[in-house]
Amino acid sequence: MLSVTGLRTGYDKIEVLHGIDLQVSAGKIVSLIGSNGAGKSSFLMALSGLLRAWNGQVEFNGQAIHGLAPDAIVRAGLVQVPEGRRIFAHLTVEENLDLGAYTRHDPPGIRQDKEEMFKLFPILKQRLRGLAGNLSGGEQQMLAMARALMARPKLLCLDEPSLGLAPMLVEKIFEIILGIKARGLTILLVEQNAFKALEIADWAYVLENGKIELQGTGLQLLLEPKVKSAYLGV
Amino acid sequence: MGSWDVFIQQLLNGLTIGMIYALIALGYTIVYGVLQLINFAHGEIFMAGAYIGLAAAAAWILVSGTALTGGIALAGVLLFAMLGAAALGSLTERFAYRPLRQAPRLAPLITAIGVSFVLQNVVMLLCGPVDKRYPEILAARQYSFGLVSMTHYQIIILIVSVTLMLGLHLFIKKTRTGKAMRAMADDTQAASLMGIPVDRTVNLAFVMGSAMAGAGGVLFGLYYHTVNFHDGYLAGLKAFTAAVLGGIGNIPGAMLGGLLLGVAEGLGAGYLSSEWKNVFAFLVLIAVLLFRPQGILGTRVVKKV
């Protein structure tokens, strides 16, 4: 579904990603783990078109999407939940959901998907008319995910969905991610919480200093000594 | 006239000019919302709107040979001025500001001041440096309510402004594009991750703000009977004050700020001295910046992590 080859990008003149090769096949969860500053978020920014690719290719469902504007990439079906949730704080919860569906023009389908979101995230229904900025951190993460799902993505990219959440909420978020996968969505998960991310991954990559250092199934990487010592702390 | 009547009369006069300030202030606040840019050329868009209305009226007289009167004529002139100002706003965004989107924030600000000089001088070259007489599109009529009176134009200004502001408010509040603008005001990058086309939405913000200013320009010309190429400077600065007073970026705030500023000016002119009228506006600006820099309605929702 997603095929990245030799992707290089950076900020100003400083290269951050030095040629990334990465594949995501349909219906799978692919995790990308790595420490702070390894380039994980930059990688997602490049996929979404917010960071221009200097070199290399990003192919999504057979279409080259590097070089497309961010809104065109969303319309192609690649949608990102950015790090730090980035919900629209001054808008209501419902308006946030409506904006998730910005690229769509099927009001009945949008209404139906909203109902779906209320099933997946019941708290959102209770807070529908409230300002999104008044939600708790966990609720904001759920809203950010629901907002992205409202776009009916084919590939959902999640950037650090568990960051800053209480352990119980982290469990809940990962449960939801599995639930989303069960609906047939493909997921690219970027995480610092390497253990959880590898646990649910069908395939995983380890990013270090802007390069893919390792890859394998989630289980293989969980047992890999290098991963164990560097990312799992065991 | 009793003291109460004087008060009401000045209040009405203040509200009238306040409506015009509010119309202009909306443009400052919408553009600031999506771009965090104070478009200092906005006062000139307002002035250009007045001249475009004037040109439309003159063209009509030239073509038809009849004087331009009546409600439909007024609506036509307003529409022309709004479209013309909107086009001008769109062009300035496209060619003056968009190329600087990635530049440090001081660059577009200085460019805005440059655009402002350019527009002033273009209008001066085309139309001359002297006051231009604005056509009397509606017959001069006076309505008396007890001891208080309003002119035809005052009533028209109230009706047109309220209609436009209500329309804009509903647009921003209810439509998909309006929501996209508010989303951009919150977080431009997150908005583009939701598929909102940033460039188009920014341009639309200029178009809408400029249309409001264009209408304000015609109303201003009708009210004061003349226009001059440097009218945009003071009116623009006052409308900017109004936008800051209401809370820059906040749309109801811009309307409220405009009205309050107009009323403060009207009452100040009536009770203290009309010579000092302009001073009141800037005293208000200084006071707001000192005591409530976020403006009256400009509150912040605390971002939770």
PDB file of C-alpha atoms in Angstrom, chain B residues 5-138:
ATOM      1  CA  ASP B   5     -31.226  63.687  24.161  1.00  0.00           C
ATOM      2  CA  VAL B   6     -27.682  64.861  23.563  1.00  0.00           C
ATOM      3  CA  PHE B   7     -26.455  61.590  24.961  1.00  0.00           C
ATOM      4  CA  ILE B   8     -28.712  59.492  22.747  1.00  0.00           C
ATOM      5  CA  GLN B   9     -27.865  61.579  19.703  1.00  0.00           C
ATOM      6  CA  GLN B  10     -24.132  61.215  20.230  1.00  0.00           C
ATOM      7  CA  LEU B  11     -24.586  57.536  20.924  1.00  0.00           C
ATOM      8  CA  LEU B  12     -26.337  57.115  17.563  1.00  0.00           C
ATOM      9  CA  ASN B  13     -23.675  59.115  15.738  1.00  0.00           C
ATOM     10  CA  GLY B  14     -21.012  57.033  17.427  1.00  0.00           C
ATOM     11  CA  LEU B  15     -22.757  53.783  16.562  1.00  0.00           C
ATOM     12  CA  THR B  16     -22.946  54.797  12.916  1.00  0.00           C
ATOM     13  CA  ILE B  17     -19.242  55.397  12.520  1.00  0.00           C
ATOM     14  CA  GLY B  18     -18.609  52.443  14.823  1.00  0.00           C
ATOM     15  CA  MET B  19     -20.397  50.203  12.327  1.00  0.00           C
ATOM     16  CA  ILE B  20     -17.953  51.301   9.651  1.00  0.00           C
ATOM     17  CA  TYR B  21     -14.991  50.694  11.965  1.00  0.00           C
ATOM     18  CA  ALA B  22     -16.418  47.264  12.739  1.00  0.00           C
ATOM     19  CA  LEU B  23     -16.682  46.398   9.038  1.00  0.00           C
ATOM     20  CA  ILE B  24     -13.034  47.296   8.512  1.00  0.00           C
ATOM     21  CA  ALA B  25     -11.905  45.692  11.764  1.00  0.00           C
ATOM     22  CA  LEU B  26     -13.317  42.358  10.579  1.00  0.00           C
ATOM     23  CA  GLY B  27     -10.743  42.255   7.789  1.00  0.00           C
ATOM     24  CA  TYR B  28      -7.859  42.810  10.203  1.00  0.00           C
ATOM     25  CA  THR B  29      -9.101  40.121  12.501  1.00  0.00           C
ATOM     26  CA  ILE B  30      -9.911  37.444   9.893  1.00  0.00           C
ATOM     27  CA  VAL B  31      -6.520  37.811   8.233  1.00  0.00           C
ATOM     28  CA  TYR B  32      -4.743  37.862  11.580  1.00  0.00           C
ATOM     29  CA  GLY B  33      -6.664  34.722  12.491  1.00  0.00           C
ATOM     30  CA  VAL B  34      -5.436  32.637   9.575  1.00  0.00           C
ATOM     31  CA  LEU B  35      -1.994  34.169   9.096  1.00  0.00           C
ATOM     32  CA  GLN B  36      -0.995  36.001  12.308  1.00  0.00           C
ATOM     33  CA  LEU B  37      -0.307  38.955  10.041  1.00  0.00           C
ATOM     34  CA  ILE B  38      -1.446  42.519  10.688  1.00  0.00           C
ATOM     35  CA  ASN B  39      -2.314  43.563   7.171  1.00  0.00           C
ATOM     36  CA  PHE B  40      -1.453  47.251   7.400  1.00  0.00           C
ATOM     37  CA  ALA B  41      -2.608  47.743   3.816  1.00  0.00           C
ATOM     38  CA  HIS B  42      -6.165  46.939   4.862  1.00  0.00           C
ATOM     39  CA  GLY B  43      -7.070  50.605   5.480  1.00  0.00           C
ATOM     40  CA  GLU B  44      -6.082  51.285   1.882  1.00  0.00           C
ATOM     41  CA  ILE B  45      -8.357  48.480   0.654  1.00  0.00           C
ATOM     42  CA  PHE B  46     -11.148  50.285   2.477  1.00  0.00           C
ATOM     43  CA  MET B  47     -10.209  53.573   0.791  1.00  0.00           C
ATOM     44  CA  ALA B  48      -9.903  51.873  -2.596  1.00  0.00           C
ATOM     45  CA  GLY B  49     -13.357  50.374  -2.017  1.00  0.00           C
ATOM     46  CA  ALA B  50     -14.756  53.876  -1.580  1.00  0.00           C
ATOM     47  CA  TYR B  51     -13.135  54.946  -4.862  1.00  0.00           C
ATOM     48  CA  ILE B  52     -14.314  51.829  -6.709  1.00  0.00           C
ATOM     49  CA  GLY B  53     -17.851  52.628  -5.559  1.00  0.00           C
ATOM     50  CA  LEU B  54     -17.361  56.174  -6.765  1.00  0.00           C
ATOM     51  CA  ALA B  55     -16.099  54.941 -10.138  1.00  0.00           C
ATOM     52  CA  ALA B  56     -19.076  52.599 -10.458  1.00  0.00           C
ATOM     53  CA  ALA B  57     -21.433  55.486  -9.784  1.00  0.00           C
ATOM     54  CA  ALA B  58     -19.636  57.727 -12.273  1.00  0.00           C
ATOM     55  CA  ALA B  59     -19.642  54.994 -14.914  1.00  0.00           C
ATOM     56  CA  TRP B  60     -23.352  54.496 -14.447  1.00  0.00           C
ATOM     57  CA  ILE B  61     -24.057  58.192 -14.967  1.00  0.00           C
ATOM     58  CA  LEU B  62     -21.822  58.230 -18.033  1.00  0.00           C
ATOM     59  CA  VAL B  63     -23.486  55.221 -19.625  1.00  0.00           C
ATOM     60  CA  SER B  64     -27.117  55.853 -18.776  1.00  0.00           C
ATOM     61  CA  GLY B  65     -27.064  59.629 -18.651  1.00  0.00           C
ATOM     62  CA  THR B  66     -29.366  59.561 -15.649  1.00  0.00           C
ATOM     63  CA  ALA B  67     -28.545  60.330 -12.072  1.00  0.00           C
ATOM     64  CA  LEU B  68     -27.945  57.403  -9.812  1.00  0.00           C
ATOM     65  CA  THR B  69     -30.613  57.191  -7.145  1.00  0.00           C
ATOM     66  CA  GLY B  70     -32.588  54.668  -5.187  1.00  0.00           C
ATOM     67  CA  GLY B  71     -32.045  51.519  -3.243  1.00  0.00           C
ATOM     68  CA  ILE B  72     -31.123  49.351  -6.213  1.00  0.00           C
ATOM     69  CA  ALA B  73     -28.494  51.855  -7.321  1.00  0.00           C
ATOM     70  CA  LEU B  74     -27.022  51.812  -3.826  1.00  0.00           C
ATOM     71  CA  ALA B  75     -26.988  48.022  -3.781  1.00  0.00           C
ATOM     72  CA  GLY B  76     -25.250  48.031  -7.167  1.00  0.00           C
ATOM     73  CA  VAL B  77     -22.568  50.476  -6.033  1.00  0.00           C
ATOM     74  CA  LEU B  78     -22.021  48.494  -2.842  1.00  0.00           C
ATOM     75  CA  LEU B  79     -21.714  45.262  -4.778  1.00  0.00           C
ATOM     76  CA  PHE B  80     -19.197  46.748  -7.199  1.00  0.00           C
ATOM     77  CA  ALA B  81     -17.109  48.189  -4.390  1.00  0.00           C
ATOM     78  CA  MET B  82     -17.167  44.883  -2.521  1.00  0.00           C
ATOM     79  CA  LEU B  83     -16.152  42.886  -5.594  1.00  0.00           C
ATOM     80  CA  GLY B  84     -13.445  45.370  -6.521  1.00  0.00           C
ATOM     81  CA  ALA B  85     -12.016  45.502  -3.019  1.00  0.00           C
ATOM     82  CA  ALA B  86     -12.166  41.711  -2.784  1.00  0.00           C
ATOM     83  CA  ALA B  87     -10.210  41.379  -6.019  1.00  0.00           C
ATOM     84  CA  LEU B  88      -7.650  43.877  -4.753  1.00  0.00           C
ATOM     85  CA  GLY B  89      -7.319  42.031  -1.457  1.00  0.00           C
ATOM     86  CA  SER B  90      -6.918  38.732  -3.261  1.00  0.00           C
ATOM     87  CA  LEU B  91      -4.214  40.156  -5.539  1.00  0.00           C
ATOM     88  CA  THR B  92      -2.228  41.678  -2.669  1.00  0.00           C
ATOM     89  CA  GLU B  93      -2.319  38.353  -0.843  1.00  0.00           C
ATOM     90  CA  ARG B  94      -1.271  36.414  -3.906  1.00  0.00           C
ATOM     91  CA  PHE B  95       1.571  38.645  -5.034  1.00  0.00           C
ATOM     92  CA  ALA B  96       2.716  40.559  -1.951  1.00  0.00           C
ATOM     93  CA  TYR B  97       2.258  38.176   0.968  1.00  0.00           C
ATOM     94  CA  ARG B  98       2.212  34.609  -0.350  1.00  0.00           C
ATOM     95  CA  PRO B  99       5.800  34.673  -1.611  1.00  0.00           C
ATOM     96  CA  LEU B 100       6.816  35.613   1.939  1.00  0.00           C
ATOM     97  CA  ARG B 101       4.894  32.836   3.699  1.00  0.00           C
ATOM     98  CA  GLN B 102       8.106  31.160   4.892  1.00  0.00           C
ATOM     99  CA  ALA B 103       9.960  34.414   5.595  1.00  0.00           C
ATOM    100  CA  PRO B 104      10.455  35.856   9.099  1.00  0.00           C
ATOM    101  CA  ARG B 105       7.325  37.575  10.335  1.00  0.00           C
ATOM    102  CA  LEU B 106       8.732  41.068  10.053  1.00  0.00           C
ATOM    103  CA  ALA B 107       9.045  40.737   6.264  1.00  0.00           C
ATOM    104  CA  PRO B 108       5.316  40.515   5.431  1.00  0.00           C
ATOM    105  CA  LEU B 109       4.599  43.234   7.989  1.00  0.00           C
ATOM    106  CA  ILE B 110       6.945  45.655   6.253  1.00  0.00           C
ATOM    107  CA  THR B 111       5.585  44.538   2.891  1.00  0.00           C
ATOM    108  CA  ALA B 112       2.106  45.418   4.136  1.00  0.00           C
ATOM    109  CA  ILE B 113       3.257  48.952   4.861  1.00  0.00           C
ATOM    110  CA  GLY B 114       4.761  49.054   1.372  1.00  0.00           C
ATOM    111  CA  VAL B 115       1.523  47.831  -0.215  1.00  0.00           C
ATOM    112  CA  SER B 116      -0.263  50.524   1.714  1.00  0.00           C
ATOM    113  CA  PHE B 117       1.929  53.258   0.186  1.00  0.00           C
ATOM    114  CA  VAL B 118       1.555  51.770  -3.276  1.00  0.00           C
ATOM    115  CA  LEU B 119      -2.244  51.706  -3.076  1.00  0.00           C
ATOM    116  CA  GLN B 120      -2.404  55.258  -1.723  1.00  0.00           C
ATOM    117  CA  ASN B 121      -0.218  56.571  -4.474  1.00  0.00           C
ATOM    118  CA  VAL B 122      -1.937  54.650  -7.255  1.00  0.00           C
ATOM    119  CA  VAL B 123      -5.273  56.112  -6.179  1.00  0.00           C
ATOM    120  CA  MET B 124      -3.739  59.568  -5.899  1.00  0.00           C
ATOM    121  CA  LEU B 125      -2.303  59.332  -9.405  1.00  0.00           C
ATOM    122  CA  LEU B 126      -5.540  58.006 -10.893  1.00  0.00           C
ATOM    123  CA  CYS B 127      -7.992  60.248  -9.059  1.00  0.00           C
ATOM    124  CA  GLY B 128      -5.983  63.219  -7.905  1.00  0.00           C
ATOM    125  CA  PRO B 129      -4.927  64.426  -4.480  1.00  0.00           C
ATOM    126  CA  VAL B 130      -8.019  66.511  -3.720  1.00  0.00           C
ATOM    127  CA  ASP B 131     -11.235  65.461  -2.002  1.00  0.00           C
ATOM    128  CA  LYS B 132     -13.686  63.782  -4.341  1.00  0.00           C
ATOM    129  CA  ARG B 133     -17.358  64.481  -3.906  1.00  0.00           C
ATOM    130  CA  TYR B 134     -19.408  61.342  -3.263  1.00  0.00           C
ATOM    131  CA  PRO B 135     -22.705  61.160  -5.201  1.00  0.00           C
ATOM    132  CA  GLU B 136     -25.943  61.541  -3.260  1.00  0.00           C
ATOM    133  CA  ILE B 137     -27.378  58.176  -4.133  1.00  0.00           C
ATOM    134  CA  LEU B 138     -30.248  58.571  -1.698  1.00  0.00           C
TER     135      LEU B 138
END
